[in-house]
Coordinates of C-alpha atoms in Angstrom, one line a residue:
M18 CA 0.0 0.0 0.0
T19 CA 1.2 3.5 -1.0
T20 CA 0.3 6.9 -2.1
S21 CA 0.0 7.7 -5.8
A22 CA 0.1 11.1 -7.5
E23 CA 0.0 12.2 -11.2
L24 CA 0.2 15.6 -13.0
G25 CA -2.3 16.2 -15.7
L26 CA 0.3 17.4 -18.3
P27 CA 3.8 16.2 -18.5
A28 CA 5.0 19.4 -20.2
L29 CA 3.7 23.0 -19.9
T30 CA 4.4 26.3 -21.6
V31 CA 3.9 29.6 -19.9
A32 CA 4.7 33.2 -20.8
P33 CA 6.1 35.6 -18.2
G34 CA 3.3 37.8 -16.9
G35 CA 0.8 35.1 -17.9
V36 CA -0.8 32.1 -16.1
A37 CA -0.7 28.4 -16.9
T38 CA -2.6 25.6 -15.0
T39 CA -2.6 21.9 -14.8
T40 CA -4.0 19.3 -12.5
L41 CA -2.6 17.0 -9.9
T42 CA -4.5 13.8 -9.0
V43 CA -3.8 12.2 -5.6
R44 CA -5.1 8.7 -4.7
N45 CA -5.1 7.2 -1.2
D46 CA -4.2 3.5 -1.5
L47 CA -3.8 3.1 2.3
D48 CA -6.3 1.5 4.7
I49 CA -6.5 4.6 6.8
V50 CA -7.8 8.1 6.4
E51 CA -4.8 10.2 5.2
A52 CA -4.2 13.9 4.9
Y53 CA -1.8 15.2 2.2
T54 CA 0.1 18.5 1.9
F55 CA 2.0 19.8 -1.2
E56 CA 5.4 21.2 -1.6
V57 CA 6.7 22.6 -5.0
V58 CA 10.3 21.9 -5.7
G59 CA 12.6 23.1 -8.5
D60 CA 13.3 26.4 -10.3
C61 CA 9.6 27.0 -10.7
A62 CA 8.9 26.9 -6.9
G63 CA 8.9 30.7 -6.5
W64 CA 5.9 31.3 -8.8
T65 CA 4.0 28.0 -8.6
K66 CA 1.1 27.2 -6.2
V67 CA -1.1 24.2 -5.5
E68 CA -4.8 24.9 -4.7
P69 CA -6.0 23.7 -2.2
A70 CA -2.8 23.3 -0.2
R71 CA -4.1 20.3 1.9
V72 CA -6.6 17.5 1.2
S73 CA -7.9 14.5 3.3
L74 CA -8.8 11.2 1.6
Y75 CA -10.6 8.1 2.7
P76 CA -9.0 4.8 1.8
G77 CA -9.3 3.9 -1.8
T78 CA -10.5 7.4 -2.9
S79 CA -8.7 10.2 -4.9
E80 CA -9.0 13.9 -5.4
T81 CA -7.7 16.4 -8.1
V82 CA -6.1 19.7 -7.1
T83 CA -5.1 22.6 -9.4
V84 CA -1.4 23.6 -10.0
R85 CA -1.2 27.3 -11.0
L86 CA 2.0 28.7 -12.6
A87 CA 2.3 32.5 -12.8
P88 CA 5.9 33.6 -13.6
P89 CA 6.4 37.4 -13.2
R90 CA 7.3 39.5 -16.3
S91 CA 10.8 40.3 -15.1
P92 CA 14.4 39.9 -16.2
A93 CA 14.7 37.5 -13.2
T94 CA 12.4 35.0 -14.9
R95 CA 14.8 33.6 -17.4
A96 CA 13.6 32.0 -20.6
G97 CA 14.1 28.2 -21.1
E98 CA 13.0 24.8 -19.9
F99 CA 12.9 24.0 -16.2
P100 CA 11.9 20.9 -14.2
L101 CA 8.8 21.1 -12.0
G102 CA 8.3 18.7 -9.1
I103 CA 5.5 18.6 -6.6
R104 CA 6.2 16.7 -3.4
V105 CA 3.0 15.0 -2.0
L106 CA 3.5 14.5 1.8
P107 CA 1.2 12.1 3.8
V108 CA 0.7 13.4 7.3
E109 CA 0.2 9.9 9.0
R110 CA 2.7 8.0 6.8
P111 CA 5.4 10.7 5.8
D112 CA 7.7 7.9 4.5
L113 CA 5.2 7.2 1.7
V114 CA 6.0 10.6 -0.1
A115 CA 5.3 10.9 -3.9
V116 CA 7.0 13.4 -6.3
P117 CA 5.3 13.6 -9.7
E118 CA 7.4 15.7 -12.2
A119 CA 6.8 17.8 -15.4
T120 CA 8.8 20.1 -17.7
V121 CA 7.9 23.8 -17.8
T122 CA 8.9 26.0 -20.8
V123 CA 9.2 29.7 -20.1
T124 CA 8.8 31.6 -23.3
P125 CA 11.2 34.6 -24.0
F126 CA 10.0 38.2 -24.2
Q127 CA 11.8 41.3 -25.2
E128 CA 11.4 44.7 -23.6
L129 CA 13.8 47.7 -23.9
Q130 CA 13.9 50.9 -21.8
A131 CA 15.9 53.7 -23.4
A132 CA 16.7 57.4 -22.9
L133 CA 18.6 60.1 -24.7
A134 CA 20.6 62.7 -22.7
P135 CA 20.7 65.6 -23.2
R136 CA 17.7 66.0 -25.4
R137 CA 19.0 69.3 -26.9
R138 CA 22.5 70.4 -27.8
R139 CA 23.8 73.7 -29.0
G140 CA 26.9 74.2 -31.3
W141 CA 28.3 75.5 -34.5
L142 CA 28.8 72.2 -36.3
R143 CA 28.0 69.1 -34.2
G144 CA 26.3 67.9 -31.0
R145 CA 27.1 64.9 -28.9
Y146 CA 24.5 62.8 -27.0
R147 CA 24.4 59.7 -24.8
A148 CA 21.8 57.0 -25.5
S149 CA 21.3 54.6 -22.7
V150 CA 19.3 51.3 -22.8
R151 CA 18.3 48.6 -20.4
N152 CA 17.2 45.0 -21.3
L153 CA 14.0 44.4 -19.3
G154 CA 13.4 41.1 -21.2
N155 CA 14.2 37.6 -19.9
A156 CA 16.7 36.6 -22.7
P157 CA 20.0 38.0 -24.0
T158 CA 19.5 40.3 -26.9
G159 CA 21.5 42.5 -29.3
V160 CA 20.5 46.1 -29.4
T161 CA 21.0 48.5 -32.3
F162 CA 20.5 52.3 -32.5
T163 CA 19.2 53.8 -35.8
P164 CA 19.3 57.7 -35.9
G165 CA 17.2 59.4 -38.5
Q166 CA 16.0 62.8 -39.6
A167 CA 13.3 64.1 -42.0
G168 CA 15.8 65.4 -44.5
E169 CA 19.5 65.3 -45.3
D170 CA 20.7 68.2 -43.1
L171 CA 22.4 66.0 -40.5
R172 CA 24.8 63.1 -40.5
F173 CA 25.0 60.6 -37.6
R174 CA 27.6 58.4 -36.0
V175 CA 26.9 55.9 -33.2
T176 CA 29.7 54.4 -31.1
P177 CA 29.6 51.5 -30.6
E178 CA 27.2 50.5 -33.3
K179 CA 25.4 47.8 -31.2
L180 CA 25.3 46.3 -27.7
R181 CA 24.9 42.8 -26.4
L182 CA 22.9 42.9 -23.1
E183 CA 22.0 40.1 -20.7
P184 CA 18.6 40.2 -18.9
G185 CA 18.5 43.2 -16.6
E186 CA 21.8 44.6 -17.9
S187 CA 22.2 48.3 -19.0
G188 CA 24.5 49.8 -21.7
E189 CA 25.3 53.2 -23.2
V190 CA 26.4 54.5 -26.6
R191 CA 27.5 57.9 -27.9
V192 CA 25.5 59.5 -30.7
Q193 CA 27.0 62.4 -32.7
A194 CA 24.8 64.6 -35.0
R195 CA 26.8 66.8 -37.4
T196 CA 25.5 69.4 -39.9
R197 CA 26.7 69.4 -43.5
K198 CA 27.6 73.1 -43.5
L199 CA 28.3 76.1 -41.2
I200 CA 26.0 79.1 -40.7
W201 CA 28.3 82.1 -40.9
F202 CA 25.7 84.9 -40.4
G203 CA 22.0 85.0 -39.6
K204 CA 19.7 83.2 -37.4
Q205 CA 20.2 79.9 -35.6
A206 CA 18.7 76.7 -37.1
T207 CA 16.9 73.9 -35.2
W208 CA 17.3 70.3 -36.5
P209 CA 15.1 67.7 -34.8
F210 CA 16.0 64.0 -35.2
E211 CA 15.0 60.5 -33.8
V212 CA 16.9 57.5 -32.6
T213 CA 15.1 54.1 -32.9
V214 CA 16.3 51.6 -30.3
G215 CA 15.5 47.9 -31.1
P216 CA 16.8 44.4 -31.1
E217 CA 19.4 43.3 -33.6
E218 CA 17.8 42.0 -36.7
R219 CA 19.0 38.9 -38.6
A220 CA 20.0 39.0 -42.3
D221 CA 16.5 37.9 -43.3
G222 CA 15.0 41.1 -41.7
K223 CA 13.6 39.3 -38.7
D224 CA 14.4 40.1 -35.1
A225 CA 17.1 37.9 -33.7
K226 CA 15.0 36.5 -30.8
D227 CA 11.3 36.7 -31.6
G228 CA 11.5 35.6 -35.2
K229 CA 9.1 38.3 -36.4
P230 CA 9.8 41.3 -38.7
G231 CA 10.7 44.4 -36.7
K232 CA 8.3 47.3 -36.6
D233 CA 9.3 50.8 -35.5
G234 CA 7.5 52.2 -32.5
K235 CA 5.7 55.6 -32.5
D236 CA 6.0 56.5 -28.8
A237 CA 9.1 58.1 -27.3
K238 CA 8.3 56.6 -23.9
E239 CA 9.0 53.0 -22.8
Q240 CA 6.8 50.5 -24.7
K241 CA 6.0 46.9 -23.6
A242 CA 5.2 44.0 -25.9
P243 CA 1.7 42.6 -25.5
E244 CA 1.4 39.4 -23.5
A245 CA 1.3 36.2 -25.4
A246 CA -1.1 33.4 -24.6
P247 CA 0.5 30.1 -23.5
G248 CA 1.6 28.0 -26.4
T249 CA 1.5 30.9 -29.0
A250 CA 4.3 32.9 -30.5
P251 CA 5.3 36.1 -28.8
A252 CA 4.1 39.4 -30.2
P253 CA 6.4 41.7 -32.2
V254 CA 8.7 43.8 -30.0
Q255 CA 7.8 47.5 -29.7
K256 CA 11.0 49.7 -30.2
P257 CA 11.6 52.8 -28.1
L258 CA 11.8 56.0 -30.2
L259 CA 14.1 58.7 -28.7
E260 CA 13.6 62.3 -29.8
G261 CA 16.6 64.7 -29.9
E262 CA 17.3 68.2 -31.2
F263 CA 20.4 70.0 -32.4
L264 CA 20.4 73.8 -32.3
Q265 CA 23.0 75.1 -34.7
L266 CA 24.4 78.5 -33.9
P267 CA 25.8 81.0 -36.4
I268 CA 29.6 81.6 -36.3
F269 CA 29.1 85.4 -36.2
P270 CA 26.1 86.9 -34.4
K271 CA 23.8 89.2 -36.2
W272 CA 24.8 92.3 -34.2
L273 CA 28.4 91.9 -35.5
L274 CA 27.3 92.9 -38.9
A275 CA 25.9 96.2 -37.6
L276 CA 29.2 96.8 -35.7
L277 CA 31.3 96.1 -38.8
A278 CA 29.1 98.5 -40.8
A279 CA 29.6 101.2 -38.2
L280 CA 33.3 100.7 -38.1
I281 CA 33.6 100.9 -41.9
A282 CA 31.5 104.1 -41.9
L283 CA 33.9 105.6 -39.3
L284 CA 37.0 104.6 -41.3
L285 CA 35.5 106.2 -44.4
A286 CA 34.6 109.3 -42.5
W287 CA 38.2 109.5 -41.1
F288 CA 39.9 109.1 -44.5
A289 CA 37.4 111.4 -46.3
L290 CA 36.9 114.2 -43.8
V291 CA 39.1 114.1 -40.6
R292 CA 42.4 113.1 -42.0
P293 CA 42.7 115.7 -44.7
A294 CA 41.8 118.4 -42.2
V295 CA 44.4 117.2 -39.7
R296 CA 47.1 117.0 -42.3
S297 CA 46.3 120.5 -43.5
S298 CA 46.5 121.9 -40.0
A299 CA 49.7 120.2 -39.3
K300 CA 51.2 121.5 -42.5
Q301 CA 50.2 125.1 -41.7
A302 CA 51.7 124.8 -38.2
A303 CA 55.0 123.4 -39.6
E304 CA 55.3 126.2 -42.3
K305 CA 54.6 128.8 -39.6
A306 CA 57.4 127.4 -37.3
V307 CA 59.9 127.3 -40.2
A308 CA 59.1 130.8 -41.1
Q309 CA 59.6 132.0 -37.5
Q310 CA 62.9 130.1 -37.3
N311 CA 64.2 131.6 -40.5
A312 CA 63.2 135.1 -39.3
T313 CA 65.4 134.8 -36.2
P314 CA 69.1 135.8 -36.8
A315 CA 71.7 133.3 -35.6
P316 CA 73.9 134.6 -32.6
P317 CA 77.5 135.4 -33.2
A318 CA 80.2 132.8 -32.3
G319 CA 81.2 132.9 -28.6
V320 CA 77.9 134.6 -27.5
P321 CA 75.5 132.4 -25.5
A322 CA 72.0 132.0 -26.8
G323 CA 69.7 134.7 -25.6
D324 CA 72.6 137.3 -25.4
T325 CA 72.5 138.2 -29.1
P326 CA 73.3 142.0 -29.5
G327 CA 70.1 143.9 -30.0
S328 CA 67.8 141.1 -28.9
P329 CA 65.6 141.4 -25.8
A330 CA 67.0 140.0 -22.6
N331 CA 66.2 136.5 -21.4
G332 CA 65.2 135.5 -25.0
S333 CA 61.9 137.5 -24.9
T334 CA 60.4 138.8 -28.1
P335 CA 59.5 142.5 -28.4
G336 CA 56.0 141.5 -27.4
G337 CA 57.1 140.1 -24.1
Q338 CA 56.6 136.5 -25.1
T339 CA 59.4 134.0 -24.6
K340 CA 60.5 132.4 -27.8
P341 CA 60.6 128.5 -27.7
G342 CA 64.2 127.3 -27.1
A343 CA 65.6 130.8 -26.6
G344 CA 67.1 132.4 -23.5
K345 CA 68.8 130.7 -20.5
P346 CA 68.3 127.1 -19.5
T347 CA 64.9 126.2 -18.1
T348 CA 64.4 125.7 -14.3
G349 CA 63.4 122.0 -14.6
P350 CA 64.8 119.4 -12.2
G351 CA 68.5 119.7 -12.0
S352 CA 68.8 122.5 -14.5
Q353 CA 70.7 125.7 -13.9
G354 CA 68.7 128.3 -12.0
G355 CA 66.3 125.7 -10.7
P356 CA 66.0 124.2 -7.2
G357 CA 69.1 122.3 -6.3
S358 CA 71.2 123.9 -9.1
Q359 CA 74.7 125.2 -8.5
G360 CA 74.5 127.3 -11.7
G361 CA 74.1 131.0 -12.0
P362 CA 76.8 133.5 -13.0
G363 CA 79.9 131.4 -13.7
G364 CA 77.9 128.2 -14.0
L365 CA 76.9 128.3 -17.7
A366 CA 78.3 125.7 -20.1
V367 CA 81.0 127.0 -22.4
P368 CA 79.9 126.7 -26.0
G369 CA 81.9 124.4 -28.1
T370 CA 83.3 122.3 -25.2
G371 CA 80.4 119.8 -25.1
Q372 CA 81.2 116.1 -25.8
Q373 CA 78.8 113.2 -26.0
S374 CA 78.9 111.2 -22.8
S375 CA 77.0 108.3 -21.2
A376 CA 77.0 106.6 -17.9
T377 CA 75.6 103.3 -16.7
I378 CA 74.1 102.9 -13.2
D379 CA 74.0 99.3 -12.1
V380 CA 71.7 98.6 -9.1
Q381 CA 71.4 95.1 -7.5
T382 CA 68.9 94.9 -4.6
E383 CA 68.0 92.1 -2.2
N384 CA 64.5 90.7 -2.1
G385 CA 62.3 92.9 0.0
A386 CA 65.0 95.6 0.3
A387 CA 65.8 99.0 -1.3
G388 CA 69.0 99.8 -3.2
T389 CA 70.5 102.9 -4.8
G390 CA 73.0 103.6 -7.6
S391 CA 74.3 106.9 -8.8
Y392 CA 76.5 108.8 -11.2
Q393 CA 78.1 112.1 -10.0
V394 CA 78.9 114.9 -12.4
P395 CA 82.6 115.8 -12.2
H396 CA 83.7 119.2 -10.8
G397 CA 83.8 121.9 -13.3
K398 CA 81.4 120.1 -15.7
V399 CA 77.7 120.3 -16.5
F400 CA 75.8 117.3 -17.8
D401 CA 72.9 117.8 -20.2
I402 CA 70.8 114.6 -20.2
T403 CA 68.9 113.9 -23.4
D404 CA 68.3 110.1 -23.2
L405 CA 67.5 107.5 -20.5
V406 CA 67.2 103.8 -21.0
V407 CA 66.0 101.6 -18.1
S408 CA 66.6 97.8 -18.4
N409 CA 64.6 95.3 -16.3
F410 CA 66.0 92.2 -18.1
Q411 CA 65.0 89.8 -15.3
G412 CA 61.3 90.8 -15.2
D413 CA 61.6 91.9 -11.5
Q414 CA 58.7 93.3 -9.6
G415 CA 58.9 96.5 -7.6
L416 CA 59.7 100.3 -8.2
V417 CA 62.5 102.2 -9.8
T418 CA 62.8 106.0 -9.2
F419 CA 65.1 108.2 -11.3
M420 CA 66.3 111.4 -9.7
V421 CA 68.4 114.4 -10.8
G422 CA 69.9 116.0 -7.7
N423 CA 67.2 115.9 -5.1
K424 CA 64.4 116.1 -7.6
T425 CA 62.4 113.1 -8.8
V426 CA 62.1 112.8 -12.6
T427 CA 60.0 109.6 -12.9
T428 CA 58.9 106.5 -10.9
I429 CA 58.1 103.3 -12.8
A430 CA 56.6 99.9 -11.7
L431 CA 59.1 97.2 -12.7
E432 CA 56.5 94.6 -13.6
T433 CA 55.2 96.9 -16.4
F434 CA 58.2 96.7 -18.7
R435 CA 61.4 94.9 -19.6
N436 CA 63.1 97.8 -21.5
Q437 CA 62.0 101.5 -21.3
D438 CA 63.5 104.6 -22.8
Y439 CA 62.9 108.3 -22.4
H440 CA 64.1 111.2 -24.6
W441 CA 64.0 115.0 -23.8
V442 CA 64.0 117.7 -26.4
T443 CA 65.0 120.2 -23.7
P444 CA 67.9 118.4 -21.8
L445 CA 67.8 117.8 -18.1
Q446 CA 70.8 119.8 -16.9
V447 CA 72.8 118.4 -13.9
P448 CA 75.3 120.9 -12.4
E449 CA 78.8 120.0 -11.2
D450 CA 79.2 117.7 -8.2
Q451 CA 75.5 116.7 -8.3
A452 CA 74.4 113.1 -8.9
V453 CA 72.0 111.2 -11.1
T454 CA 70.4 108.6 -8.8
A455 CA 68.5 105.4 -9.4
S456 CA 66.6 104.0 -6.4
V457 CA 65.1 100.5 -6.6
T458 CA 62.6 98.8 -4.2
C459 CA 62.7 95.1 -4.8
E460 CA 59.4 93.2 -4.2
V461 CA 59.9 89.9 -6.1
P462 CA 63.0 89.1 -8.2
G463 CA 62.2 87.9 -11.7
T464 CA 63.2 85.0 -13.8
P465 CA 65.9 85.7 -16.5
A466 CA 66.4 83.8 -19.8
S467 CA 68.1 80.9 -17.9
G468 CA 64.7 79.9 -16.5
K469 CA 65.8 80.0 -12.9
Q470 CA 64.5 82.7 -10.5
A471 CA 67.2 85.2 -9.6
P472 CA 68.1 85.8 -5.9
T473 CA 68.1 89.6 -6.2
C474 CA 66.6 92.3 -8.3
H475 CA 69.0 93.7 -11.0
E476 CA 68.3 96.9 -13.0
L477 CA 70.5 98.9 -15.4
L478 CA 70.0 102.6 -16.2
N479 CA 72.0 104.3 -19.0
V480 CA 72.0 108.1 -19.2
S481 CA 73.3 109.8 -22.3
G482 CA 73.8 113.5 -23.1
T483 CA 76.5 116.2 -23.4
L484 CA 79.2 116.8 -20.8
S485 CA 80.5 120.5 -21.1
D486 CA 82.9 122.7 -19.3
I487 CA 81.5 125.4 -17.0
R488 CA 82.2 129.1 -17.7
Q489 CA 84.1 130.5 -14.8
G490 CA 83.6 134.1 -13.6
N491 CA 80.9 136.6 -14.7

């Protein structure tokens, strides 16, 4: 005597998200009343139930229960054939257990979830996007991306061209949209396009898994394939359609044309109106200056300028106006008759004794300190400075001050130049025994051509001019 159990179907087919049923017949061949419970074993146990879960049978009787299979529509429910076993457990005689078996075939389904980011790009020639996709089906699948546009204004490139995804796996490709020509001027252009995401198709035009011809979807959102009834072929896979947009910008904005037109108009006005008037005024001023110079008699040899016999004293014209360049030296910094000057009667330069002379002042200063270099005019001489060249060959940072006597001529920030030169039409006159001084305040030493930062600041000042004897006596 034993317990017998038999499934109604030896093989079943079920689609994920669908339901399949069969029967289980249990017969009590014992001589006692027996109760039976049911336990599903195998890969299908998670989504298989026996209803009712417990039955009681008299000796020699049988009863049929329902076995319900409902696999979820999920990547976790893999497609394929799986064994199904139902353990029939007697309560009074547990050693007489029976395990009828069947084969369950889970049909494959394909479902893709895709997105395009960003949806809109701006650029002159091309836009780059990222297309991501996830395989929500229960079987491995190859995924292709097909960009398209209503026209021939854009060209596309997808890298990589296709993906191979396992159930539940995600992947990403790069999509590039490129225009065929630039927009130099004018308004921006908007180019919409679409990217169709679908399973890889075989050479015969059918999808690689479902065996049916592919059909493009019409909805940009995630689309699900309709459920298939048990034992029937799966429905065609709906393909996500991703919408994107490339906003092409012009190379030169529209307002630049107006600006160029205004600049051209200003140039034409300058060459046609302003420049001739300026040149005419400059020519008249030059002719007037030449005429005045020719009308002034040259002084006799040995007589200083401004002491020409018959001419007004101190270089003044009969009208009381001082003629440019005439008379005694000006009272600028370090000049005779000015503050700090040792000139006056007996301090004038002797005409004909002047010689071109130059002196170099070399100043090296520690970082964060101040240094001074000078050139002293010899006794009995007067130095008329016409040129000054300042060299900051290291690119130091700080200040350099050029002084004549106790008067400051100029102060320059070192970091604003490497070489700087000054020229004076009216010379800076330095009397005897006075000094031309260069004071340097070093903030940061620079880096010379060697490429290594210098430990100290280093500046060179070259002063050039005429060194003349001083007239002695009255």
